[in-house]
Amino acid sequence: DLDYCRPTGSTKYEWISRVKINDLEQFSEASEGYESYHNLSTTLATHQKYEVELEAASVGIPLKESFRIWIDYNQDGEFLDLEELVFSSNGKGLQGGKIKIPPSANTGSTRLRVGMSYAEGPPPSPCGLNYQGEVEDYCINIERGTPTCDIPVNLDTLETTEDYLLISWDDATDDHSSHNIRYRPLSVTSMWLEELDVESPHFITDIDPCETYVIQVEANCSDGSISGYG
């Protein structure tokens, strides 16, 4: 096990009460702000998507919470790479979605970190102080999966204005059910913005006209796997 940073937090008012990822499910009570569940694990394959369910508990009325999940894909003992923030949400009650295991992830055992914090404050941090919230660690095993469809090709910009970008791409095969795009300003190295289940051509409206953008597209294969970004 690598020497990961140990975050701190406070569960005086709220804490993580349930984490479910694939066949891993854990119910927990308030801790001292950080809890390690290295004895719990699940196996995830590259090119695949997995359901995530997260819940928080609080003293008194339910509060609006922010959740984030990080996976140390390159197994370097940190959560700093762009792809390693794999899930982000906020709201009350049950929060969920899907995480995708990219083809670039190293196989073998690695760390998955779940962070939760009060949504009116700073978002959860994988290291350092979470003023109102909790962090939990789990062990996951990544195995090599196989894509069943090809990466989209010929990604291009059709139109550019101060308000939007219009992009397009082509499918080399007909076994794509939909597509996902991700983009970020060239000057930003902390996280991608994602838009899921879209088709070509597609408008991106959340842009800064003074920025240069990096854009990538992947296919959702008909059998539920992903091609990976190209």
PDB file of C-alpha atoms in Angstrom:
ATOM      1  CA  ASP A   1       0.000   0.000   0.000  1.00  0.00           C
ATOM      2  CA  LEU A   2       1.320   3.415  -0.942  1.00  0.00           C
ATOM      3  CA  ASP A   3       1.686   6.261   1.531  1.00  0.00           C
ATOM      4  CA  TYR A   4      -1.404   8.299   0.598  1.00  0.00           C
ATOM      5  CA  CYS A   5      -2.150  11.662   2.158  1.00  0.00           C
ATOM      6  CA  ARG A   6      -4.502  11.425   5.121  1.00  0.00           C
ATOM      7  CA  PRO A   7      -7.329  13.973   4.913  1.00  0.00           C
ATOM      8  CA  THR A   8      -9.140  15.366   7.937  1.00  0.00           C
ATOM      9  CA  GLY A   9     -12.763  16.329   8.435  1.00  0.00           C
ATOM     10  CA  SER A  10     -15.570  16.887  10.876  1.00  0.00           C
ATOM     11  CA  THR A  11     -18.665  14.710  11.227  1.00  0.00           C
ATOM     12  CA  LYS A  12     -20.298  16.799  13.929  1.00  0.00           C
ATOM     13  CA  TYR A  13     -23.200  17.692  11.623  1.00  0.00           C
ATOM     14  CA  GLU A  14     -23.024  15.287   8.615  1.00  0.00           C
ATOM     15  CA  TRP A  15     -21.166  12.203   7.413  1.00  0.00           C
ATOM     16  CA  ILE A  16     -21.091   9.528   4.700  1.00  0.00           C
ATOM     17  CA  SER A  17     -23.685   6.869   5.514  1.00  0.00           C
ATOM     18  CA  ARG A  18     -23.638   4.628   2.417  1.00  0.00           C
ATOM     19  CA  VAL A  19     -21.337   3.906  -0.514  1.00  0.00           C
ATOM     20  CA  LYS A  20     -22.246   1.458  -3.291  1.00  0.00           C
ATOM     21  CA  ILE A  21     -19.976   0.853  -6.296  1.00  0.00           C
ATOM     22  CA  ASN A  22     -20.550  -2.244  -8.416  1.00  0.00           C
ATOM     23  CA  ASP A  23     -20.874  -5.104  -5.869  1.00  0.00           C
ATOM     24  CA  LEU A  24     -19.194  -3.152  -3.046  1.00  0.00           C
ATOM     25  CA  GLU A  25     -21.656  -1.705  -0.524  1.00  0.00           C
ATOM     26  CA  GLN A  26     -20.803  -0.146   2.819  1.00  0.00           C
ATOM     27  CA  PHE A  27     -23.040   1.403   5.493  1.00  0.00           C
ATOM     28  CA  SER A  28     -21.247   3.529   8.080  1.00  0.00           C
ATOM     29  CA  GLU A  29     -21.722   5.880  11.021  1.00  0.00           C
ATOM     30  CA  ALA A  30     -19.942   9.121  11.899  1.00  0.00           C
ATOM     31  CA  SER A  31     -16.173   8.839  12.330  1.00  0.00           C
ATOM     32  CA  GLU A  32     -13.428  11.319  13.171  1.00  0.00           C
ATOM     33  CA  GLY A  33     -13.590  12.683   9.624  1.00  0.00           C
ATOM     34  CA  TYR A  34     -11.638   9.917   7.867  1.00  0.00           C
ATOM     35  CA  GLU A  35     -12.212   6.170   7.615  1.00  0.00           C
ATOM     36  CA  SER A  36     -10.275   3.454   5.784  1.00  0.00           C
ATOM     37  CA  TYR A  37     -12.059   0.331   4.539  1.00  0.00           C
ATOM     38  CA  HIS A  38      -9.125  -1.482   2.925  1.00  0.00           C
ATOM     39  CA  ASN A  39     -10.780  -4.815   3.692  1.00  0.00           C
ATOM     40  CA  LEU A  40     -13.585  -3.990   1.223  1.00  0.00           C
ATOM     41  CA  SER A  41     -12.916  -4.265  -2.482  1.00  0.00           C
ATOM     42  CA  THR A  42     -14.464  -4.706  -5.900  1.00  0.00           C
ATOM     43  CA  THR A  43     -13.076  -5.461  -9.357  1.00  0.00           C
ATOM     44  CA  LEU A  44     -13.582  -2.960 -12.174  1.00  0.00           C
ATOM     45  CA  ALA A  45     -12.552  -3.394 -15.813  1.00  0.00           C
ATOM     46  CA  THR A  46     -11.238  -0.797 -18.237  1.00  0.00           C
ATOM     47  CA  HIS A  47     -13.658   0.299 -21.003  1.00  0.00           C
ATOM     48  CA  GLN A  48     -16.602  -0.378 -18.663  1.00  0.00           C
ATOM     49  CA  LYS A  49     -19.122   1.789 -16.773  1.00  0.00           C
ATOM     50  CA  TYR A  50     -20.324   1.124 -13.216  1.00  0.00           C
ATOM     51  CA  GLU A  51     -23.247   2.410 -11.186  1.00  0.00           C
ATOM     52  CA  VAL A  52     -22.494   4.515  -8.112  1.00  0.00           C
ATOM     53  CA  GLU A  53     -24.860   5.296  -5.225  1.00  0.00           C
ATOM     54  CA  LEU A  54     -23.916   7.634  -2.375  1.00  0.00           C
ATOM     55  CA  GLU A  55     -25.822   8.816   0.687  1.00  0.00           C
ATOM     56  CA  ALA A  56     -25.078  11.129   3.602  1.00  0.00           C
ATOM     57  CA  ALA A  57     -26.618  11.358   7.058  1.00  0.00           C
ATOM     58  CA  SER A  58     -26.891  14.476   9.193  1.00  0.00           C
ATOM     59  CA  VAL A  59     -27.964  15.698  12.584  1.00  0.00           C
ATOM     60  CA  GLY A  60     -31.486  17.088  12.276  1.00  0.00           C
ATOM     61  CA  ILE A  61     -32.913  17.853   8.840  1.00  0.00           C
ATOM     62  CA  PRO A  62     -31.233  16.478   5.695  1.00  0.00           C
ATOM     63  CA  LEU A  63     -28.623  18.850   4.307  1.00  0.00           C
ATOM     64  CA  LYS A  64     -27.415  19.482   0.777  1.00  0.00           C
ATOM     65  CA  GLU A  65     -24.099  17.669   0.323  1.00  0.00           C
ATOM     66  CA  SER A  66     -21.341  17.521  -2.283  1.00  0.00           C
ATOM     67  CA  PHE A  67     -19.759  14.175  -3.194  1.00  0.00           C
ATOM     68  CA  ARG A  68     -16.613  13.428  -5.146  1.00  0.00           C
ATOM     69  CA  ILE A  69     -14.837  10.172  -5.994  1.00  0.00           C
ATOM     70  CA  TRP A  70     -11.184   9.805  -6.969  1.00  0.00           C
ATOM     71  CA  ILE A  71      -9.347   6.711  -8.240  1.00  0.00           C
ATOM     72  CA  ASP A  72      -5.548   6.505  -8.348  1.00  0.00           C
ATOM     73  CA  TYR A  73      -5.442   5.140 -11.904  1.00  0.00           C
ATOM     74  CA  ASN A  74      -1.667   5.385 -12.364  1.00  0.00           C
ATOM     75  CA  GLN A  75      -0.959   4.042  -8.846  1.00  0.00           C
ATOM     76  CA  ASP A  76       1.438   6.842  -7.879  1.00  0.00           C
ATOM     77  CA  GLY A  77      -0.041   7.484  -4.419  1.00  0.00           C
ATOM     78  CA  GLU A  78      -1.795  10.730  -5.444  1.00  0.00           C
ATOM     79  CA  PHE A  79      -5.100  11.915  -6.911  1.00  0.00           C
ATOM     80  CA  LEU A  80      -3.762  14.782  -9.037  1.00  0.00           C
ATOM     81  CA  ASP A  81      -4.241  13.601 -12.631  1.00  0.00           C
ATOM     82  CA  LEU A  82      -7.172  14.892 -14.677  1.00  0.00           C
ATOM     83  CA  GLU A  83      -8.856  11.518 -15.119  1.00  0.00           C
ATOM     84  CA  GLU A  84      -8.608  10.609 -11.421  1.00  0.00           C
ATOM     85  CA  LEU A  85     -11.596  12.751 -10.380  1.00  0.00           C
ATOM     86  CA  VAL A  86     -14.179  10.254 -11.631  1.00  0.00           C
ATOM     87  CA  PHE A  87     -17.439  11.475 -10.082  1.00  0.00           C
ATOM     88  CA  SER A  88     -18.876  14.760  -8.799  1.00  0.00           C
ATOM     89  CA  SER A  89     -22.400  15.651  -7.641  1.00  0.00           C
ATOM     90  CA  ASN A  90     -24.350  17.599  -5.060  1.00  0.00           C
ATOM     91  CA  GLY A  91     -27.852  17.457  -3.656  1.00  0.00           C
ATOM     92  CA  LYS A  92     -30.013  16.012  -0.887  1.00  0.00           C
ATOM     93  CA  GLY A  93     -30.662  12.342  -0.290  1.00  0.00           C
ATOM     94  CA  LEU A  94     -29.494   9.604  -2.635  1.00  0.00           C
ATOM     95  CA  GLN A  95     -26.961  10.727  -5.233  1.00  0.00           C
ATOM     96  CA  GLY A  96     -25.831   8.508  -8.046  1.00  0.00           C
ATOM     97  CA  GLY A  97     -24.509   8.107 -11.538  1.00  0.00           C
ATOM     98  CA  LYS A  98     -21.841   6.131 -13.352  1.00  0.00           C
ATOM     99  CA  ILE A  99     -18.067   6.029 -13.295  1.00  0.00           C
ATOM    100  CA  LYS A 100     -16.068   4.980 -16.345  1.00  0.00           C
ATOM    101  CA  ILE A 101     -12.778   3.127 -16.149  1.00  0.00           C
ATOM    102  CA  PRO A 102     -10.539   4.494 -18.934  1.00  0.00           C
ATOM    103  CA  PRO A 103      -8.318   2.270 -21.061  1.00  0.00           C
ATOM    104  CA  SER A 104      -5.266   4.129 -19.712  1.00  0.00           C
ATOM    105  CA  ALA A 105      -5.822   2.909 -16.117  1.00  0.00           C
ATOM    106  CA  ASN A 106      -3.098   0.633 -14.718  1.00  0.00           C
ATOM    107  CA  THR A 107      -4.243  -2.862 -13.829  1.00  0.00           C
ATOM    108  CA  GLY A 108      -3.951  -4.202 -10.306  1.00  0.00           C
ATOM    109  CA  SER A 109      -4.905  -3.025  -6.845  1.00  0.00           C
ATOM    110  CA  THR A 110      -5.312   0.696  -6.176  1.00  0.00           C
ATOM    111  CA  ARG A 111      -7.082   3.235  -3.967  1.00  0.00           C
ATOM    112  CA  LEU A 112     -10.575   4.671  -4.416  1.00  0.00           C
ATOM    113  CA  ARG A 113     -11.379   7.714  -2.266  1.00  0.00           C
ATOM    114  CA  VAL A 114     -14.883   9.075  -1.552  1.00  0.00           C
ATOM    115  CA  GLY A 115     -15.226  12.621  -0.208  1.00  0.00           C
ATOM    116  CA  MET A 116     -18.352  14.362   1.108  1.00  0.00           C
ATOM    117  CA  SER A 117     -18.793  17.911   2.409  1.00  0.00           C
ATOM    118  CA  TYR A 118     -21.539  20.434   3.123  1.00  0.00           C
ATOM    119  CA  ALA A 119     -22.548  21.836  -0.274  1.00  0.00           C
ATOM    120  CA  GLU A 120     -22.593  25.461   0.873  1.00  0.00           C
ATOM    121  CA  GLY A 121     -18.871  25.298   1.644  1.00  0.00           C
ATOM    122  CA  PRO A 122     -15.775  24.263  -0.354  1.00  0.00           C
ATOM    123  CA  PRO A 123     -16.101  21.014  -2.350  1.00  0.00           C
ATOM    124  CA  PRO A 124     -14.586  17.826  -0.921  1.00  0.00           C
ATOM    125  CA  SER A 125     -10.813  17.605  -1.087  1.00  0.00           C
ATOM    126  CA  PRO A 126      -8.837  14.336  -1.396  1.00  0.00           C
ATOM    127  CA  CYS A 127      -6.179  15.788   0.912  1.00  0.00           C
ATOM    128  CA  GLY A 128      -6.170  18.444   3.582  1.00  0.00           C
ATOM    129  CA  LEU A 129      -9.042  19.692   5.715  1.00  0.00           C
ATOM    130  CA  ASN A 130     -12.725  19.119   4.938  1.00  0.00           C
ATOM    131  CA  TYR A 131     -14.416  21.516   7.376  1.00  0.00           C
ATOM    132  CA  GLN A 132     -17.830  19.837   7.423  1.00  0.00           C
ATOM    133  CA  GLY A 133     -17.630  16.372   5.962  1.00  0.00           C
ATOM    134  CA  GLU A 134     -15.894  13.020   5.750  1.00  0.00           C
ATOM    135  CA  VAL A 135     -13.561  11.003   3.530  1.00  0.00           C
ATOM    136  CA  GLU A 136     -13.561   7.205   3.110  1.00  0.00           C
ATOM    137  CA  ASP A 137     -11.008   4.973   1.355  1.00  0.00           C
ATOM    138  CA  TYR A 138     -11.595   1.673  -0.403  1.00  0.00           C
ATOM    139  CA  CYS A 139      -9.386  -0.780  -2.269  1.00  0.00           C
ATOM    140  CA  ILE A 140     -10.317  -1.690  -5.856  1.00  0.00           C
ATOM    141  CA  ASN A 141      -8.821  -4.071  -8.367  1.00  0.00           C
ATOM    142  CA  ILE A 142      -8.621  -2.937 -11.999  1.00  0.00           C
ATOM    143  CA  GLU A 143      -8.459  -5.538 -14.737  1.00  0.00           C
ATOM    144  CA  ARG A 144      -8.010  -5.129 -18.473  1.00  0.00           C
ATOM    145  CA  GLY A 145     -11.294  -4.959 -20.369  1.00  0.00           C
ATOM    146  CA  THR A 146     -11.935  -4.952 -24.105  1.00  0.00           C
ATOM    147  CA  PRO A 147     -13.768  -2.248 -26.077  1.00  0.00           C
ATOM    148  CA  THR A 148     -16.425  -3.557 -28.454  1.00  0.00           C
ATOM    149  CA  CYS A 149     -16.595  -0.489 -30.691  1.00  0.00           C
ATOM    150  CA  ASP A 150     -14.153   1.949 -32.266  1.00  0.00           C
ATOM    151  CA  ILE A 151     -13.206   5.440 -31.125  1.00  0.00           C
ATOM    152  CA  PRO A 152     -14.991   8.169 -33.155  1.00  0.00           C
ATOM    153  CA  VAL A 153     -12.852   9.852 -35.812  1.00  0.00           C
ATOM    154  CA  ASN A 154     -12.536  13.218 -37.586  1.00  0.00           C
ATOM    155  CA  LEU A 155     -13.417  15.406 -34.599  1.00  0.00           C
ATOM    156  CA  ASP A 156     -13.676  18.930 -35.985  1.00  0.00           C
ATOM    157  CA  THR A 157     -14.988  22.414 -35.180  1.00  0.00           C
ATOM    158  CA  LEU A 158     -17.689  23.519 -37.613  1.00  0.00           C
ATOM    159  CA  GLU A 159     -18.463  26.923 -36.136  1.00  0.00           C
ATOM    160  CA  THR A 160     -17.039  29.178 -33.426  1.00  0.00           C
ATOM    161  CA  THR A 161     -18.688  32.231 -31.857  1.00  0.00           C
ATOM    162  CA  GLU A 162     -18.372  34.094 -28.566  1.00  0.00           C
ATOM    163  CA  ASP A 163     -21.304  32.052 -27.221  1.00  0.00           C
ATOM    164  CA  TYR A 164     -20.755  28.506 -28.455  1.00  0.00           C
ATOM    165  CA  LEU A 165     -18.713  25.936 -30.337  1.00  0.00           C
ATOM    166  CA  LEU A 166     -20.307  23.602 -32.869  1.00  0.00           C
ATOM    167  CA  ILE A 167     -18.349  20.355 -33.186  1.00  0.00           C
ATOM    168  CA  SER A 168     -18.776  17.198 -35.250  1.00  0.00           C
ATOM    169  CA  TRP A 169     -17.234  13.754 -35.597  1.00  0.00           C
ATOM    170  CA  ASP A 170     -17.692  10.548 -37.591  1.00  0.00           C
ATOM    171  CA  ASP A 171     -18.305   6.947 -36.563  1.00  0.00           C
ATOM    172  CA  ALA A 172     -16.094   4.352 -38.173  1.00  0.00           C
ATOM    173  CA  THR A 173     -18.688   1.666 -37.372  1.00  0.00           C
ATOM    174  CA  ASP A 174     -22.440   1.575 -36.694  1.00  0.00           C
ATOM    175  CA  ASP A 175     -22.309  -0.029 -33.229  1.00  0.00           C
ATOM    176  CA  HIS A 176     -22.420   3.236 -31.240  1.00  0.00           C
ATOM    177  CA  SER A 177     -25.548   3.982 -29.197  1.00  0.00           C
ATOM    178  CA  SER A 178     -24.491   7.564 -28.297  1.00  0.00           C
ATOM    179  CA  HIS A 179     -21.408   9.611 -27.456  1.00  0.00           C
ATOM    180  CA  ASN A 180     -19.764  11.462 -24.585  1.00  0.00           C
ATOM    181  CA  ILE A 181     -17.633  14.551 -24.948  1.00  0.00           C
ATOM    182  CA  ARG A 182     -15.279  16.161 -22.474  1.00  0.00           C
ATOM    183  CA  TYR A 183     -13.565  19.509 -22.725  1.00  0.00           C
ATOM    184  CA  ARG A 184     -11.504  21.961 -20.715  1.00  0.00           C
ATOM    185  CA  PRO A 185      -9.676  25.234 -21.270  1.00  0.00           C
ATOM    186  CA  LEU A 186      -6.054  24.623 -22.211  1.00  0.00           C
ATOM    187  CA  SER A 187      -5.048  26.636 -19.133  1.00  0.00           C
ATOM    188  CA  VAL A 188      -6.990  24.336 -16.757  1.00  0.00           C
ATOM    189  CA  THR A 189      -5.313  21.122 -15.630  1.00  0.00           C
ATOM    190  CA  SER A 190      -7.556  20.120 -12.698  1.00  0.00           C
ATOM    191  CA  MET A 191     -10.725  18.665 -14.237  1.00  0.00           C
ATOM    192  CA  TRP A 192     -12.736  18.033 -17.398  1.00  0.00           C
ATOM    193  CA  LEU A 193     -16.269  19.216 -18.131  1.00  0.00           C
ATOM    194  CA  GLU A 194     -18.403  16.384 -19.500  1.00  0.00           C
ATOM    195  CA  GLU A 195     -21.565  16.134 -21.581  1.00  0.00           C
ATOM    196  CA  LEU A 196     -23.002  12.633 -21.844  1.00  0.00           C
ATOM    197  CA  ASP A 197     -25.182  10.837 -24.401  1.00  0.00           C
ATOM    198  CA  VAL A 198     -24.885  13.384 -27.207  1.00  0.00           C
ATOM    199  CA  GLU A 199     -24.786  13.128 -30.988  1.00  0.00           C
ATOM    200  CA  SER A 200     -22.902  14.831 -33.806  1.00  0.00           C
ATOM    201  CA  PRO A 201     -23.072  17.730 -34.535  1.00  0.00           C
ATOM    202  CA  HIS A 202     -23.146  19.119 -30.999  1.00  0.00           C
ATOM    203  CA  PHE A 203     -23.168  22.627 -29.484  1.00  0.00           C
ATOM    204  CA  ILE A 204     -20.912  23.429 -26.503  1.00  0.00           C
ATOM    205  CA  THR A 205     -22.280  26.573 -24.879  1.00  0.00           C
ATOM    206  CA  ASP A 206     -20.397  26.754 -21.580  1.00  0.00           C
ATOM    207  CA  ILE A 207     -17.299  28.433 -22.993  1.00  0.00           C
ATOM    208  CA  ASP A 208     -15.049  31.417 -22.413  1.00  0.00           C
ATOM    209  CA  PRO A 209     -14.437  33.196 -25.754  1.00  0.00           C
ATOM    210  CA  CYS A 210     -10.932  34.169 -24.611  1.00  0.00           C
ATOM    211  CA  GLU A 211      -9.828  30.566 -24.003  1.00  0.00           C
ATOM    212  CA  THR A 212      -8.462  27.794 -26.225  1.00  0.00           C
ATOM    213  CA  TYR A 213     -10.154  24.457 -25.551  1.00  0.00           C
ATOM    214  CA  VAL A 214      -9.122  20.806 -25.560  1.00  0.00           C
ATOM    215  CA  ILE A 215     -12.042  18.594 -26.703  1.00  0.00           C
ATOM    216  CA  GLN A 216     -12.303  14.795 -26.837  1.00  0.00           C
ATOM    217  CA  VAL A 217     -15.081  12.394 -27.811  1.00  0.00           C
ATOM    218  CA  GLU A 218     -15.793   8.726 -27.041  1.00  0.00           C
ATOM    219  CA  ALA A 219     -18.494   6.272 -28.092  1.00  0.00           C
ATOM    220  CA  ASN A 220     -20.981   4.447 -25.901  1.00  0.00           C
ATOM    221  CA  CYS A 221     -20.949   0.998 -27.486  1.00  0.00           C
ATOM    222  CA  SER A 222     -24.216  -0.807 -28.128  1.00  0.00           C
ATOM    223  CA  ASP A 223     -23.413  -3.461 -25.514  1.00  0.00           C
ATOM    224  CA  GLY A 224     -22.878  -0.871 -22.739  1.00  0.00           C
ATOM    225  CA  SER A 225     -19.057  -0.585 -22.818  1.00  0.00           C
ATOM    226  CA  ILE A 226     -17.123   2.518 -23.935  1.00  0.00           C
ATOM    227  CA  SER A 227     -14.547   3.042 -26.666  1.00  0.00           C
ATOM    228  CA  GLY A 228     -12.367   5.407 -24.661  1.00  0.00           C
ATOM    229  CA  TYR A 229     -11.612   8.997 -25.674  1.00  0.00           C
ATOM    230  CA  GLY A 230      -9.856   9.917 -28.882  1.00  0.00           C
TER     231      GLY A 230
END
